[in-house]
Amino acid sequence: MTERHETDLLFKALADASRRKLLDLLQAHDGRTLNELCAHLAMTRQGVTQHLDVLEAANLVATVRRGREKLHFLNPVPLQEIYERWIAKFEKPRLKALAELKKKLEKANG
């Protein structure tokens, strides 16, 4: 798989709010079963499974079988790679200044 294809899968996975919620759930408590994850989302079991498949394809979720259960674990490595490639190279002071400017402009126009 090419790096570009992997990056496309990663951003596709992160683009959906339900998938981001699944990542948040796994970050809060790793090693959850499908039933445990379904309890936190207002969708069918099949829908949650489809979202988990997208996250697995993007290498954001890894699974381990324990008997009849399949446990889901967050893999933060791709997120760290995004941070290093697209976020870390920007200086914090400049980002802070831009955030403050945005707040002032929104306040003046709001």
mmCIF file of N, CA and C in Angstrom, residues 18 22 34-35 37-52:
data_model
loop_
_atom_site.group_PDB
_atom_site.id
_atom_site.type_symbol
_atom_site.label_atom_id
_atom_site.label_comp_id
_atom_site.label_asym_id
_atom_site.label_seq_id
_atom_site.Cartn_x
_atom_site.Cartn_y
_atom_site.Cartn_z
ATOM 1 N N SER A 18 -18.947 9.671 13.909
ATOM 2 C CA SER A 18 -19.145 8.403 14.633
ATOM 3 C C SER A 18 -17.823 7.663 14.818
ATOM 4 N N LEU A 22 -15.862 6.648 18.290
ATOM 5 C CA LEU A 22 -15.298 5.330 18.593
ATOM 6 C C LEU A 22 -13.850 5.452 19.056
ATOM 7 N N LEU A 34 -17.345 -5.245 20.823
ATOM 8 C CA LEU A 34 -18.322 -4.601 19.953
ATOM 9 C C LEU A 34 -19.564 -4.202 20.749
ATOM 10 N N ASN A 35 -20.026 -5.078 21.625
ATOM 11 C CA ASN A 35 -21.209 -4.751 22.441
ATOM 12 C C ASN A 35 -20.963 -3.531 23.311
ATOM 13 N N LEU A 37 -18.938 -1.055 22.721
ATOM 14 C CA LEU A 37 -18.901 0.126 21.860
ATOM 15 C C LEU A 37 -20.306 0.492 21.373
ATOM 16 N N CYS A 38 -21.099 -0.504 21.041
ATOM 17 C CA CYS A 38 -22.472 -0.258 20.563
ATOM 18 C C CYS A 38 -23.314 0.462 21.620
ATOM 19 N N ALA A 39 -23.040 0.199 22.877
ATOM 20 C CA ALA A 39 -23.816 0.804 23.962
ATOM 21 C C ALA A 39 -23.688 2.326 23.988
ATOM 22 N N HIS A 40 -22.657 2.859 23.345
ATOM 23 C CA HIS A 40 -22.412 4.301 23.377
ATOM 24 C C HIS A 40 -22.804 5.015 22.089
ATOM 25 N N LEU A 41 -23.300 4.261 21.111
ATOM 26 C CA LEU A 41 -23.648 4.866 19.829
ATOM 27 C C LEU A 41 -25.085 4.530 19.461
ATOM 28 N N ALA A 42 -25.774 5.509 18.914
ATOM 29 C CA ALA A 42 -27.165 5.314 18.512
ATOM 30 C C ALA A 42 -27.211 4.806 17.073
ATOM 31 N N MET A 43 -26.736 3.575 16.886
ATOM 32 C CA MET A 43 -26.779 2.960 15.554
ATOM 33 C C MET A 43 -26.793 1.448 15.719
ATOM 34 N N THR A 44 -27.040 0.782 14.624
ATOM 35 C CA THR A 44 -27.110 -0.676 14.667
ATOM 36 C C THR A 44 -25.723 -1.273 14.893
ATOM 37 N N ARG A 45 -25.729 -2.504 15.310
ATOM 38 C CA ARG A 45 -24.480 -3.250 15.490
ATOM 39 C C ARG A 45 -23.718 -3.330 14.167
ATOM 40 N N GLN A 46 -24.465 -3.540 13.086
ATOM 41 C CA GLN A 46 -23.842 -3.595 11.763
ATOM 42 C C GLN A 46 -23.200 -2.255 11.403
ATOM 43 N N GLY A 47 -23.860 -1.161 11.747
ATOM 44 C CA GLY A 47 -23.297 0.163 11.483
ATOM 45 C C GLY A 47 -21.997 0.389 12.237
ATOM 46 N N VAL A 48 -21.974 0.017 13.513
ATOM 47 C CA VAL A 48 -20.750 0.160 14.310
ATOM 48 C C VAL A 48 -19.637 -0.713 13.721
ATOM 49 N N THR A 49 -19.992 -1.932 13.305
ATOM 50 C CA THR A 49 -19.008 -2.832 12.702
ATOM 51 C C THR A 49 -18.417 -2.226 11.440
ATOM 52 N N GLN A 50 -19.241 -1.603 10.617
ATOM 53 C CA GLN A 50 -18.748 -0.980 9.388
ATOM 54 C C GLN A 50 -17.781 0.164 9.713
ATOM 55 N N HIS A 51 -18.104 0.963 10.726
ATOM 56 C CA HIS A 51 -17.206 2.047 11.126
ATOM 57 C C HIS A 51 -15.885 1.485 11.663
ATOM 58 N N LEU A 52 -15.966 0.423 12.448
ATOM 59 C CA LEU A 52 -14.751 -0.196 12.969
ATOM 60 C C LEU A 52 -13.892 -0.761 11.834
#
